[in-house]
Each structure stands twice: as structure tokens, then as C-alpha cells.
Amino acid sequence: MAKLIFELSGPRVGSTAFRYALRGFSRIEALGELLNPRSFEPYGWEEAFTAQARKAGHDIEDGIQAMRAFCVANPLEAVEIGLRTFDGLGAEYGVLKLAPGHLGAPLTDALLRRFRPAGIVLRRNPADQYISREKALSLRAWRGVDTTDIKPELEVGAFRAFRRRQQNHYQMGCFLMRRHGLPYRVLDYQELIDARTPLRQRLPDLFASLGMELGAYDDASEQMRKQDKSTARADKVQNWDAFQDALRTQNALHELDMMNLDGATAVLRAQLLGEGLLPRSTLRRLATRVGMSGMPTRRNRSASGSAP
């Protein structure tokens, strides 16, 4: 079975560019957003996954929709089947992206305990992450689009709730990796898109620091292009000055640039316990108020929908 690599990230932090760069290496495959209840990007190994699932005794129909429904209902089994699929395809590592809402804290804990993965944390400045997300949402497109001329209007409450949930997601993930003694590395967005040295040249050293070799690189692998070519935040949105002023009145101006990966241990333990015991309706209300990242409600959701 291939070894799991745990990618802790979220929307608009460079995870697609990261995944595309990894595609060129011979020893690694992308599970991608296998556990995303809303969408799944096909990678080309789905038929092999379905065959492997049937071989393991699971009754799963053909097609992406059936596969996604199976993964949502059986997340740990789905990851194992994916890793066994990759092993059959000759890959040694499989990268699983986990964003807020994909998996509750207790199941994330079980995932890390079961597979003992190394971790990659993809992190971006909160303000730029949120602006990029709002641009993409306004276009209803996440890849292959130029967002330079899109200028959304930002709302302070929505930004703070988004940032709080994203930070909680990082804090819980890092807390659980430390709890299980798992190694991980942080890759900031600015490092990821640094044009001076292509990402494919830096990734081997990053993974070598975790004890893994990526193998030979295929130069024919597709590369991603930066979607937003503007620079100053004031040029990216309609109401940047008013948005800053509103944050200032709430003593929250620092939230534009701060994303803390280390949360209060007692709080994270309480959340982990609560997500394992409380009803999902209660969890939804708490998640809205305090930014919990888990929200293990997706088993009751439709398998269709849009990106977060």
C-alpha cells in the first residue's frame, strides 16, 4: 500500500499549483479532495479505484458520482482503497488534501492514527486568501480563469468568520499531528508561487526533509498560471479602505495578516471530544459561532454542489 501524505490546506492557498507540480514526479499520486462532499476533480485513476473497492468487497457502482458518495460515507476505507490503488499503479505516495468541512476532528484523528502520514501545511495570508476566494466565487470558477479584473466588495463579518474557521482547521490539524508524533512542514503561499525557483525544483528538498524521495520528474507535466495579476489589495476589491476601517473599529486589523497554527490545547481537546459526542445540529450552530473546522454533517448532504 502506498504511504499517505496529509495535506492540510483550504481554498485559494495554492493547493492546485502544489498538486500540479507533484504530478510530474514518478513516485507520487494525488488523492486530491477525495473526501470533499461537494466536488471532486477527476484524476484518471477512478476506474482503478472502483475496481479496488469491489475487490475489497464494497458494492460500488461505476461513475464519479457513485465513487464520491462512497468516499463521503466511508472516508477511512476510501483513503485505504486509494492508497492500494496507487500501489497497483506503481506510486509510492498518495497526497490527500483536507480542507475545512471535509472531515470532522474525530475522523481526522482516526485517519492520522491509522495511516501515520507525514504532513504538508499549505498556508496563505488570510486577507489575500479571502479576496482570492471571493473573486473565484463571483465567477463560479476555480481553475483556468483570470480573476484580475474581478473586484468583489468585502464584508467584515463574513471575512472574520471565514478566517476563524480556517485558522481552527489549521490548529486542529497541527495539534493532531503533534499529538501522534507525525512530522510536517509548512509551505507558505509566497514560497509556493516564487517564480525565481520553480516549485518542481524545491519540492524534492521539502519531501526529503520528511524522509521521502519523489523520483524522476517529467517536464511535460502541466503547470499552473497565476490567476490574479494585480498586486495591491486596494486594486483587488471595491471597498478596501472601508473594509480596513471596519476591522479597525472591531480591534481586528491584525487578522488581515495573522494565521496562527498553534491553538490552545485544552480548547482543541474539548472540540475533539464535543465533535465526537454532540448532535450534528448542535455542531452546526457551534461551528457558525466559533469557527469549528470539522462539522461532520456531510454524510447527510447531497454529493453534488460547488466548491467552498
PDB file of C-alpha atoms in Angstrom:
ATOM      1  CA  MET A   1       0.000   0.000   0.000  1.00  0.00           C
ATOM      2  CA  ALA A   2       1.270   3.493  -0.855  1.00  0.00           C
ATOM      3  CA  LYS A   3       2.121   5.833   2.021  1.00  0.00           C
ATOM      4  CA  LEU A   4      -0.277   8.650   2.833  1.00  0.00           C
ATOM      5  CA  ILE A   5       0.808  12.298   2.772  1.00  0.00           C
ATOM      6  CA  PHE A   6      -1.588  14.550   4.673  1.00  0.00           C
ATOM      7  CA  GLU A   7      -2.079  17.946   3.011  1.00  0.00           C
ATOM      8  CA  LEU A   8      -3.622  20.392   5.473  1.00  0.00           C
ATOM      9  CA  SER A   9      -4.916  23.328   3.470  1.00  0.00           C
ATOM     10  CA  GLY A  10      -8.010  25.145   2.283  1.00  0.00           C
ATOM     11  CA  PRO A  11      -9.416  27.125  -0.639  1.00  0.00           C
ATOM     12  CA  ARG A  12      -7.114  29.504  -2.523  1.00  0.00           C
ATOM     13  CA  VAL A  13      -3.868  28.650  -0.734  1.00  0.00           C
ATOM     14  CA  GLY A  14      -2.078  27.279  -3.800  1.00  0.00           C
ATOM     15  CA  SER A  15      -3.067  23.646  -3.356  1.00  0.00           C
ATOM     16  CA  THR A  16      -3.876  23.161  -7.043  1.00  0.00           C
ATOM     17  CA  ALA A  17      -0.478  24.521  -8.111  1.00  0.00           C
ATOM     18  CA  PHE A  18       1.093  22.252  -5.482  1.00  0.00           C
ATOM     19  CA  ARG A  19      -0.781  19.232  -6.832  1.00  0.00           C
ATOM     20  CA  TYR A  20       0.020  20.014 -10.468  1.00  0.00           C
ATOM     21  CA  ALA A  21       3.726  20.313  -9.662  1.00  0.00           C
ATOM     22  CA  LEU A  22       3.643  16.954  -7.869  1.00  0.00           C
ATOM     23  CA  ARG A  23       2.021  15.278 -10.880  1.00  0.00           C
ATOM     24  CA  GLY A  24       5.300  15.383 -12.755  1.00  0.00           C
ATOM     25  CA  PHE A  25       7.132  13.167 -10.258  1.00  0.00           C
ATOM     26  CA  SER A  26       7.190   9.419 -10.786  1.00  0.00           C
ATOM     27  CA  ARG A  27       6.652   8.159  -7.229  1.00  0.00           C
ATOM     28  CA  ILE A  28       3.658  10.218  -6.147  1.00  0.00           C
ATOM     29  CA  GLU A  29      -0.054  10.482  -6.984  1.00  0.00           C
ATOM     30  CA  ALA A  30      -2.781  12.857  -5.800  1.00  0.00           C
ATOM     31  CA  LEU A  31      -5.821  11.656  -3.885  1.00  0.00           C
ATOM     32  CA  GLY A  32      -6.745  15.329  -4.051  1.00  0.00           C
ATOM     33  CA  GLU A  33     -10.050  16.256  -2.425  1.00  0.00           C
ATOM     34  CA  LEU A  34     -11.196  12.664  -2.170  1.00  0.00           C
ATOM     35  CA  LEU A  35     -13.260  13.473   0.937  1.00  0.00           C
ATOM     36  CA  ASN A  36     -14.796  16.732  -0.308  1.00  0.00           C
ATOM     37  CA  PRO A  37     -18.582  16.259  -0.014  1.00  0.00           C
ATOM     38  CA  ARG A  38     -19.298  18.901  -2.657  1.00  0.00           C
ATOM     39  CA  SER A  39     -16.989  18.299  -5.582  1.00  0.00           C
ATOM     40  CA  PHE A  40     -14.268  16.009  -6.873  1.00  0.00           C
ATOM     41  CA  GLU A  41     -11.795  16.629  -9.683  1.00  0.00           C
ATOM     42  CA  PRO A  42     -11.211  13.505 -11.839  1.00  0.00           C
ATOM     43  CA  TYR A  43      -7.574  12.392 -11.991  1.00  0.00           C
ATOM     44  CA  GLY A  44      -7.695   9.360 -14.272  1.00  0.00           C
ATOM     45  CA  TRP A  45      -7.449   6.565 -11.693  1.00  0.00           C
ATOM     46  CA  GLU A  46     -11.152   6.445 -10.763  1.00  0.00           C
ATOM     47  CA  GLU A  47     -11.902   3.196 -12.616  1.00  0.00           C
ATOM     48  CA  ALA A  48      -8.955   1.521 -10.890  1.00  0.00           C
ATOM     49  CA  PHE A  49     -10.259   2.845  -7.551  1.00  0.00           C
ATOM     50  CA  THR A  50     -13.715   1.388  -8.184  1.00  0.00           C
ATOM     51  CA  ALA A  51     -12.194  -1.958  -9.159  1.00  0.00           C
ATOM     52  CA  GLN A  52     -10.087  -1.969  -6.000  1.00  0.00           C
ATOM     53  CA  ALA A  53     -13.152  -1.133  -3.881  1.00  0.00           C
ATOM     54  CA  ARG A  54     -15.063  -4.050  -5.383  1.00  0.00           C
ATOM     55  CA  LYS A  55     -12.099  -6.308  -4.810  1.00  0.00           C
ATOM     56  CA  ALA A  56     -12.251  -5.308  -1.133  1.00  0.00           C
ATOM     57  CA  GLY A  57     -15.916  -6.357  -1.015  1.00  0.00           C
ATOM     58  CA  HIS A  58     -17.654  -2.987  -1.394  1.00  0.00           C
ATOM     59  CA  ASP A  59     -20.754  -2.678  -3.566  1.00  0.00           C
ATOM     60  CA  ILE A  60     -19.965   0.430  -5.616  1.00  0.00           C
ATOM     61  CA  GLU A  61     -21.394   1.402  -8.990  1.00  0.00           C
ATOM     62  CA  ASP A  62     -19.459   2.879 -11.903  1.00  0.00           C
ATOM     63  CA  GLY A  63     -19.005   6.633 -12.258  1.00  0.00           C
ATOM     64  CA  ILE A  64     -17.641   9.627 -10.363  1.00  0.00           C
ATOM     65  CA  GLN A  65     -20.892  10.342  -8.500  1.00  0.00           C
ATOM     66  CA  ALA A  66     -21.098   6.832  -7.079  1.00  0.00           C
ATOM     67  CA  MET A  67     -17.434   6.904  -6.132  1.00  0.00           C
ATOM     68  CA  ARG A  68     -17.784  10.250  -4.357  1.00  0.00           C
ATOM     69  CA  ALA A  69     -20.857   9.073  -2.454  1.00  0.00           C
ATOM     70  CA  PHE A  70     -18.906   6.017  -1.318  1.00  0.00           C
ATOM     71  CA  CYS A  71     -15.944   8.133  -0.171  1.00  0.00           C
ATOM     72  CA  VAL A  72     -18.185  10.530   1.769  1.00  0.00           C
ATOM     73  CA  ALA A  73     -19.898   7.646   3.548  1.00  0.00           C
ATOM     74  CA  ASN A  74     -16.695   5.624   4.146  1.00  0.00           C
ATOM     75  CA  PRO A  75     -13.803   8.109   4.429  1.00  0.00           C
ATOM     76  CA  LEU A  76     -11.153   5.923   6.084  1.00  0.00           C
ATOM     77  CA  GLU A  77     -11.916   2.944   3.859  1.00  0.00           C
ATOM     78  CA  ALA A  78     -11.830   5.252   0.821  1.00  0.00           C
ATOM     79  CA  VAL A  79      -8.347   6.513   1.707  1.00  0.00           C
ATOM     80  CA  GLU A  80      -7.060   2.959   2.136  1.00  0.00           C
ATOM     81  CA  ILE A  81      -8.575   1.897  -1.190  1.00  0.00           C
ATOM     82  CA  GLY A  82      -6.985   4.933  -2.844  1.00  0.00           C
ATOM     83  CA  LEU A  83      -3.568   4.076  -1.447  1.00  0.00           C
ATOM     84  CA  ARG A  84      -3.920   0.448  -2.540  1.00  0.00           C
ATOM     85  CA  THR A  85      -4.956   1.688  -5.986  1.00  0.00           C
ATOM     86  CA  PHE A  86      -1.821   3.817  -6.206  1.00  0.00           C
ATOM     87  CA  ASP A  87       0.323   0.869  -5.133  1.00  0.00           C
ATOM     88  CA  GLY A  88      -1.115  -1.092  -8.056  1.00  0.00           C
ATOM     89  CA  LEU A  89      -0.304   1.807 -10.375  1.00  0.00           C
ATOM     90  CA  GLY A  90       3.313   1.907  -9.190  1.00  0.00           C
ATOM     91  CA  ALA A  91       3.162   5.001  -6.950  1.00  0.00           C
ATOM     92  CA  GLU A  92       4.749   5.043  -3.505  1.00  0.00           C
ATOM     93  CA  TYR A  93       2.931   8.066  -2.052  1.00  0.00           C
ATOM     94  CA  GLY A  94      -0.574   9.492  -2.184  1.00  0.00           C
ATOM     95  CA  VAL A  95      -1.385  13.092  -1.206  1.00  0.00           C
ATOM     96  CA  LEU A  96      -4.778  13.707   0.429  1.00  0.00           C
ATOM     97  CA  LYS A  97      -5.992  17.312   0.687  1.00  0.00           C
ATOM     98  CA  LEU A  98      -8.080  18.097   3.756  1.00  0.00           C
ATOM     99  CA  ALA A  99      -9.856  21.468   3.798  1.00  0.00           C
ATOM    100  CA  PRO A 100     -12.427  22.793   6.292  1.00  0.00           C
ATOM    101  CA  GLY A 101     -15.648  20.784   6.146  1.00  0.00           C
ATOM    102  CA  HIS A 102     -14.121  17.659   4.589  1.00  0.00           C
ATOM    103  CA  LEU A 103     -13.759  15.628   7.764  1.00  0.00           C
ATOM    104  CA  GLY A 104     -14.664  16.161  11.414  1.00  0.00           C
ATOM    105  CA  ALA A 105     -11.963  16.259  14.068  1.00  0.00           C
ATOM    106  CA  PRO A 106     -12.599  12.728  15.471  1.00  0.00           C
ATOM    107  CA  LEU A 107     -12.362  11.187  11.991  1.00  0.00           C
ATOM    108  CA  THR A 108      -9.269  13.259  11.208  1.00  0.00           C
ATOM    109  CA  ASP A 109      -7.744  11.927  14.419  1.00  0.00           C
ATOM    110  CA  ALA A 110      -8.657   8.377  13.386  1.00  0.00           C
ATOM    111  CA  LEU A 111      -7.179   8.972   9.912  1.00  0.00           C
ATOM    112  CA  LEU A 112      -3.846  10.123  11.339  1.00  0.00           C
ATOM    113  CA  ARG A 113      -3.768   7.311  13.877  1.00  0.00           C
ATOM    114  CA  ARG A 114      -4.494   4.677  11.234  1.00  0.00           C
ATOM    115  CA  PHE A 115      -2.188   5.805   8.413  1.00  0.00           C
ATOM    116  CA  ARG A 116       0.571   7.675  10.305  1.00  0.00           C
ATOM    117  CA  PRO A 117       1.203  10.130   7.419  1.00  0.00           C
ATOM    118  CA  ALA A 118       3.742  12.890   7.068  1.00  0.00           C
ATOM    119  CA  GLY A 119       2.102  16.298   6.703  1.00  0.00           C
ATOM    120  CA  ILE A 120       2.346  19.320   4.404  1.00  0.00           C
ATOM    121  CA  VAL A 121       0.653  22.506   5.638  1.00  0.00           C
ATOM    122  CA  LEU A 122      -0.187  24.982   2.859  1.00  0.00           C
ATOM    123  CA  ARG A 123      -0.792  28.400   4.361  1.00  0.00           C
ATOM    124  CA  ARG A 124      -1.641  31.835   2.950  1.00  0.00           C
ATOM    125  CA  ASN A 125      -2.136  35.329   4.290  1.00  0.00           C
ATOM    126  CA  PRO A 126      -5.813  35.421   5.456  1.00  0.00           C
ATOM    127  CA  ALA A 127      -6.753  38.620   3.617  1.00  0.00           C
ATOM    128  CA  ASP A 128      -5.300  37.509   0.298  1.00  0.00           C
ATOM    129  CA  GLN A 129      -6.815  34.055   0.683  1.00  0.00           C
ATOM    130  CA  TYR A 130     -10.247  35.555   1.319  1.00  0.00           C
ATOM    131  CA  ILE A 131     -10.002  38.061  -1.543  1.00  0.00           C
ATOM    132  CA  SER A 132      -8.981  35.291  -3.933  1.00  0.00           C
ATOM    133  CA  ARG A 133     -11.891  33.147  -2.738  1.00  0.00           C
ATOM    134  CA  GLU A 134     -14.403  35.960  -3.220  1.00  0.00           C
ATOM    135  CA  LYS A 135     -13.094  36.584  -6.740  1.00  0.00           C
ATOM    136  CA  ALA A 136     -13.487  32.912  -7.637  1.00  0.00           C
ATOM    137  CA  LEU A 137     -16.939  32.716  -6.078  1.00  0.00           C
ATOM    138  CA  SER A 138     -18.125  35.707  -8.088  1.00  0.00           C
ATOM    139  CA  LEU A 139     -17.074  33.889 -11.281  1.00  0.00           C
ATOM    140  CA  ARG A 140     -18.232  30.481 -10.014  1.00  0.00           C
ATOM    141  CA  ALA A 141     -14.962  29.118 -11.380  1.00  0.00           C
ATOM    142  CA  TRP A 142     -11.882  27.862  -9.524  1.00  0.00           C
ATOM    143  CA  ARG A 143      -9.384  26.924 -12.214  1.00  0.00           C
ATOM    144  CA  GLY A 144      -8.301  28.190 -15.596  1.00  0.00           C
ATOM    145  CA  VAL A 145      -9.707  31.712 -15.196  1.00  0.00           C
ATOM    146  CA  ASP A 146      -8.153  35.174 -14.987  1.00  0.00           C
ATOM    147  CA  THR A 147      -9.532  36.950 -11.903  1.00  0.00           C
ATOM    148  CA  THR A 148      -7.501  40.158 -12.300  1.00  0.00           C
ATOM    149  CA  ASP A 149     -10.440  42.347 -13.331  1.00  0.00           C
ATOM    150  CA  ILE A 150     -12.850  40.936 -10.720  1.00  0.00           C
ATOM    151  CA  LYS A 151     -13.270  43.316  -7.760  1.00  0.00           C
ATOM    152  CA  PRO A 152     -15.614  41.999  -5.084  1.00  0.00           C
ATOM    153  CA  GLU A 153     -16.931  44.008  -2.143  1.00  0.00           C
ATOM    154  CA  LEU A 154     -15.779  42.589   1.176  1.00  0.00           C
ATOM    155  CA  GLU A 155     -17.896  42.224   4.320  1.00  0.00           C
ATOM    156  CA  VAL A 156     -16.128  42.224   7.677  1.00  0.00           C
ATOM    157  CA  GLY A 157     -18.313  39.669   9.447  1.00  0.00           C
ATOM    158  CA  ALA A 158     -18.015  37.160   6.614  1.00  0.00           C
ATOM    159  CA  PHE A 159     -14.230  37.626   6.451  1.00  0.00           C
ATOM    160  CA  ARG A 160     -13.766  37.119  10.182  1.00  0.00           C
ATOM    161  CA  ALA A 161     -15.959  34.006  10.211  1.00  0.00           C
ATOM    162  CA  PHE A 162     -14.053  32.558   7.243  1.00  0.00           C
ATOM    163  CA  ARG A 163     -10.687  33.318   8.797  1.00  0.00           C
ATOM    164  CA  ARG A 164     -11.726  31.894  12.176  1.00  0.00           C
ATOM    165  CA  ARG A 165     -12.863  28.644  10.624  1.00  0.00           C
ATOM    166  CA  GLN A 166      -9.725  28.339   8.501  1.00  0.00           C
ATOM    167  CA  GLN A 167      -7.464  29.014  11.482  1.00  0.00           C
ATOM    168  CA  ASN A 168      -9.311  26.467  13.605  1.00  0.00           C
ATOM    169  CA  HIS A 169      -8.852  23.924  10.815  1.00  0.00           C
ATOM    170  CA  TYR A 170      -5.094  24.513  10.818  1.00  0.00           C
ATOM    171  CA  GLN A 171      -4.832  24.492  14.578  1.00  0.00           C
ATOM    172  CA  MET A 172      -6.751  21.244  14.920  1.00  0.00           C
ATOM    173  CA  GLY A 173      -4.767  19.548  12.154  1.00  0.00           C
ATOM    174  CA  CYS A 174      -1.391  20.608  13.555  1.00  0.00           C
ATOM    175  CA  PHE A 175      -2.485  19.706  17.082  1.00  0.00           C
ATOM    176  CA  LEU A 176      -3.455  16.206  15.965  1.00  0.00           C
ATOM    177  CA  MET A 177      -0.227  15.699  14.010  1.00  0.00           C
ATOM    178  CA  ARG A 178       1.814  16.718  17.041  1.00  0.00           C
ATOM    179  CA  ARG A 179      -0.370  14.528  19.232  1.00  0.00           C
ATOM    180  CA  HIS A 180       0.567  11.489  17.150  1.00  0.00           C
ATOM    181  CA  GLY A 181       4.207  12.486  16.741  1.00  0.00           C
ATOM    182  CA  LEU A 182       3.875  12.948  12.971  1.00  0.00           C
ATOM    183  CA  PRO A 183       6.367  15.127  11.076  1.00  0.00           C
ATOM    184  CA  TYR A 184       5.065  18.016   8.993  1.00  0.00           C
ATOM    185  CA  ARG A 185       6.369  21.021   7.076  1.00  0.00           C
ATOM    186  CA  VAL A 186       4.746  24.402   6.442  1.00  0.00           C
ATOM    187  CA  LEU A 187       4.766  25.808   2.908  1.00  0.00           C
ATOM    188  CA  ASP A 188       3.628  29.427   2.677  1.00  0.00           C
ATOM    189  CA  TYR A 189       1.856  30.648  -0.439  1.00  0.00           C
ATOM    190  CA  GLN A 190       4.574  33.170  -1.298  1.00  0.00           C
ATOM    191  CA  GLU A 191       7.145  30.364  -1.260  1.00  0.00           C
ATOM    192  CA  LEU A 192       4.873  28.209  -3.379  1.00  0.00           C
ATOM    193  CA  ILE A 193       4.458  30.785  -6.169  1.00  0.00           C
ATOM    194  CA  ASP A 194       8.011  32.183  -6.031  1.00  0.00           C
ATOM    195  CA  ALA A 195       8.887  32.453  -9.712  1.00  0.00           C
ATOM    196  CA  ARG A 196      12.644  32.708  -9.096  1.00  0.00           C
ATOM    197  CA  THR A 197      12.865  28.961  -8.493  1.00  0.00           C
ATOM    198  CA  PRO A 198      10.192  26.667  -9.999  1.00  0.00           C
ATOM    199  CA  LEU A 199       8.215  24.731  -7.421  1.00  0.00           C
ATOM    200  CA  ARG A 200       9.205  21.434  -9.000  1.00  0.00           C
ATOM    201  CA  GLN A 201      12.832  22.208  -8.141  1.00  0.00           C
ATOM    202  CA  ARG A 202      12.043  22.918  -4.489  1.00  0.00           C
ATOM    203  CA  LEU A 203       9.657  20.056  -3.784  1.00  0.00           C
ATOM    204  CA  PRO A 204      12.296  17.274  -3.706  1.00  0.00           C
ATOM    205  CA  ASP A 205      14.102  19.003  -0.824  1.00  0.00           C
ATOM    206  CA  LEU A 206      10.831  19.608   1.025  1.00  0.00           C
ATOM    207  CA  PHE A 207       9.857  15.954   0.819  1.00  0.00           C
ATOM    208  CA  ALA A 208      13.411  14.780   1.511  1.00  0.00           C
ATOM    209  CA  SER A 209      13.176  16.599   4.862  1.00  0.00           C
ATOM    210  CA  LEU A 210      10.255  14.247   5.605  1.00  0.00           C
ATOM    211  CA  GLY A 211      12.249  11.188   4.536  1.00  0.00           C
ATOM    212  CA  MET A 212      10.688  10.757   1.072  1.00  0.00           C
ATOM    213  CA  GLU A 213      12.086  10.765  -2.468  1.00  0.00           C
ATOM    214  CA  LEU A 214       9.775  11.897  -5.263  1.00  0.00           C
ATOM    215  CA  GLY A 215      11.643  10.211  -8.095  1.00  0.00           C
ATOM    216  CA  ALA A 216      12.254  11.424 -11.643  1.00  0.00           C
ATOM    217  CA  TYR A 217      10.443  14.471 -12.983  1.00  0.00           C
ATOM    218  CA  ASP A 218       8.577  14.628 -16.305  1.00  0.00           C
ATOM    219  CA  ASP A 219       8.975  18.083 -17.853  1.00  0.00           C
ATOM    220  CA  ALA A 220       5.798  17.532 -19.863  1.00  0.00           C
ATOM    221  CA  SER A 221       3.691  17.840 -16.704  1.00  0.00           C
ATOM    222  CA  GLU A 222       1.132  20.655 -16.890  1.00  0.00           C
ATOM    223  CA  GLN A 223       1.930  23.803 -14.920  1.00  0.00           C
ATOM    224  CA  MET A 224      -0.461  26.297 -13.335  1.00  0.00           C
ATOM    225  CA  ARG A 225      -0.592  30.015 -14.109  1.00  0.00           C
ATOM    226  CA  LYS A 226      -1.255  32.706 -11.528  1.00  0.00           C
ATOM    227  CA  GLN A 227      -4.868  33.854 -11.862  1.00  0.00           C
ATOM    228  CA  ASP A 228      -4.731  37.317 -10.288  1.00  0.00           C
ATOM    229  CA  LYS A 229      -2.039  39.586 -11.698  1.00  0.00           C
ATOM    230  CA  SER A 230      -2.850  42.679  -9.622  1.00  0.00           C
ATOM    231  CA  THR A 231      -0.711  43.403  -6.578  1.00  0.00           C
ATOM    232  CA  ALA A 232      -2.068  45.962  -4.090  1.00  0.00           C
ATOM    233  CA  ARG A 233      -5.126  44.856  -2.133  1.00  0.00           C
ATOM    234  CA  ALA A 234      -6.805  48.185  -2.820  1.00  0.00           C
ATOM    235  CA  ASP A 235      -6.711  47.271  -6.522  1.00  0.00           C
ATOM    236  CA  LYS A 236      -8.294  43.874  -5.918  1.00  0.00           C
ATOM    237  CA  VAL A 237     -11.554  44.905  -4.183  1.00  0.00           C
ATOM    238  CA  GLN A 238     -14.115  47.707  -4.336  1.00  0.00           C
ATOM    239  CA  ASN A 239     -14.072  48.839  -0.701  1.00  0.00           C
ATOM    240  CA  TRP A 240     -10.612  48.178   0.716  1.00  0.00           C
ATOM    241  CA  ASP A 241     -10.323  51.381   2.786  1.00  0.00           C
ATOM    242  CA  ALA A 242     -13.809  50.992   4.286  1.00  0.00           C
ATOM    243  CA  PHE A 243     -13.124  47.324   4.966  1.00  0.00           C
ATOM    244  CA  GLN A 244      -9.922  48.183   6.865  1.00  0.00           C
ATOM    245  CA  ASP A 245     -11.722  50.889   8.837  1.00  0.00           C
ATOM    246  CA  ALA A 246     -14.462  48.457   9.861  1.00  0.00           C
ATOM    247  CA  LEU A 247     -11.847  45.958  11.048  1.00  0.00           C
ATOM    248  CA  ARG A 248     -10.074  48.708  12.956  1.00  0.00           C
ATOM    249  CA  THR A 249     -13.237  49.638  14.863  1.00  0.00           C
ATOM    250  CA  GLN A 250     -13.501  45.983  15.955  1.00  0.00           C
ATOM    251  CA  ASN A 251      -9.829  45.874  17.016  1.00  0.00           C
ATOM    252  CA  ALA A 252      -9.311  43.166  14.405  1.00  0.00           C
ATOM    253  CA  LEU A 253      -6.978  44.809  11.912  1.00  0.00           C
ATOM    254  CA  HIS A 254      -4.265  42.278  12.800  1.00  0.00           C
ATOM    255  CA  GLU A 255      -6.458  39.480  11.420  1.00  0.00           C
ATOM    256  CA  LEU A 256      -5.636  40.567   7.871  1.00  0.00           C
ATOM    257  CA  ASP A 257      -2.147  39.120   8.091  1.00  0.00           C
ATOM    258  CA  MET A 258      -2.114  36.722  11.053  1.00  0.00           C
ATOM    259  CA  MET A 259      -2.853  32.997  10.830  1.00  0.00           C
ATOM    260  CA  ASN A 260      -1.749  31.178  13.964  1.00  0.00           C
ATOM    261  CA  LEU A 261      -1.156  27.433  13.581  1.00  0.00           C
ATOM    262  CA  ASP A 262      -0.914  26.719  17.315  1.00  0.00           C
ATOM    263  CA  GLY A 263      -4.188  26.826  19.231  1.00  0.00           C
ATOM    264  CA  ALA A 264      -4.975  26.368  22.919  1.00  0.00           C
ATOM    265  CA  THR A 265      -4.575  22.647  23.620  1.00  0.00           C
ATOM    266  CA  ALA A 266      -7.439  22.488  26.107  1.00  0.00           C
ATOM    267  CA  VAL A 267      -9.829  24.141  23.635  1.00  0.00           C
ATOM    268  CA  LEU A 268      -8.838  21.781  20.830  1.00  0.00           C
ATOM    269  CA  ARG A 269      -9.242  18.745  23.074  1.00  0.00           C
ATOM    270  CA  ALA A 270     -12.689  19.983  24.088  1.00  0.00           C
ATOM    271  CA  GLN A 271     -13.666  20.448  20.438  1.00  0.00           C
ATOM    272  CA  LEU A 272     -12.380  16.984  19.572  1.00  0.00           C
ATOM    273  CA  LEU A 273     -14.458  15.487  22.366  1.00  0.00           C
ATOM    274  CA  GLY A 274     -17.505  17.603  21.522  1.00  0.00           C
ATOM    275  CA  GLU A 275     -17.486  16.658  17.849  1.00  0.00           C
ATOM    276  CA  GLY A 276     -17.467  13.027  18.890  1.00  0.00           C
ATOM    277  CA  LEU A 277     -20.433  13.368  21.256  1.00  0.00           C
ATOM    278  CA  LEU A 278     -22.706  16.276  20.295  1.00  0.00           C
ATOM    279  CA  PRO A 279     -25.577  16.057  17.798  1.00  0.00           C
ATOM    280  CA  ARG A 280     -24.808  17.395  14.332  1.00  0.00           C
ATOM    281  CA  SER A 281     -27.451  20.115  14.597  1.00  0.00           C
ATOM    282  CA  THR A 282     -25.679  21.468  17.690  1.00  0.00           C
ATOM    283  CA  LEU A 283     -22.329  21.245  15.925  1.00  0.00           C
ATOM    284  CA  ARG A 284     -23.623  23.301  13.007  1.00  0.00           C
ATOM    285  CA  ARG A 285     -24.688  26.086  15.364  1.00  0.00           C
ATOM    286  CA  LEU A 286     -21.380  25.998  17.234  1.00  0.00           C
ATOM    287  CA  ALA A 287     -19.407  25.947  14.002  1.00  0.00           C
ATOM    288  CA  THR A 288     -21.149  29.120  12.835  1.00  0.00           C
ATOM    289  CA  ARG A 289     -20.358  30.890  16.105  1.00  0.00           C
ATOM    290  CA  VAL A 290     -16.833  29.754  16.921  1.00  0.00           C
ATOM    291  CA  GLY A 291     -15.381  28.642  13.589  1.00  0.00           C
ATOM    292  CA  MET A 292     -15.052  24.905  14.168  1.00  0.00           C
ATOM    293  CA  SER A 293     -13.497  23.236  11.146  1.00  0.00           C
ATOM    294  CA  GLY A 294     -14.991  19.773  11.382  1.00  0.00           C
ATOM    295  CA  MET A 295     -18.774  19.978  11.068  1.00  0.00           C
ATOM    296  CA  PRO A 296     -19.199  16.224  10.413  1.00  0.00           C
ATOM    297  CA  THR A 297     -22.572  16.722   8.748  1.00  0.00           C
ATOM    298  CA  ARG A 298     -21.657  15.838   5.212  1.00  0.00           C
ATOM    299  CA  ARG A 299     -22.975  12.275   5.305  1.00  0.00           C
ATOM    300  CA  ASN A 300     -26.462  13.764   5.195  1.00  0.00           C
ATOM    301  CA  ARG A 301     -25.664  16.123   2.338  1.00  0.00           C
ATOM    302  CA  SER A 302     -26.118  15.595  -1.353  1.00  0.00           C
ATOM    303  CA  ALA A 303     -22.915  14.583  -3.096  1.00  0.00           C
ATOM    304  CA  SER A 304     -23.328  17.441  -5.580  1.00  0.00           C
ATOM    305  CA  GLY A 305     -22.621  21.127  -5.154  1.00  0.00           C
ATOM    306  CA  SER A 306     -19.990  23.793  -5.569  1.00  0.00           C
ATOM    307  CA  ALA A 307     -16.577  24.439  -4.083  1.00  0.00           C
ATOM    308  CA  PRO A 308     -16.412  26.024  -0.589  1.00  0.00           C
TER     309      PRO A 308
END
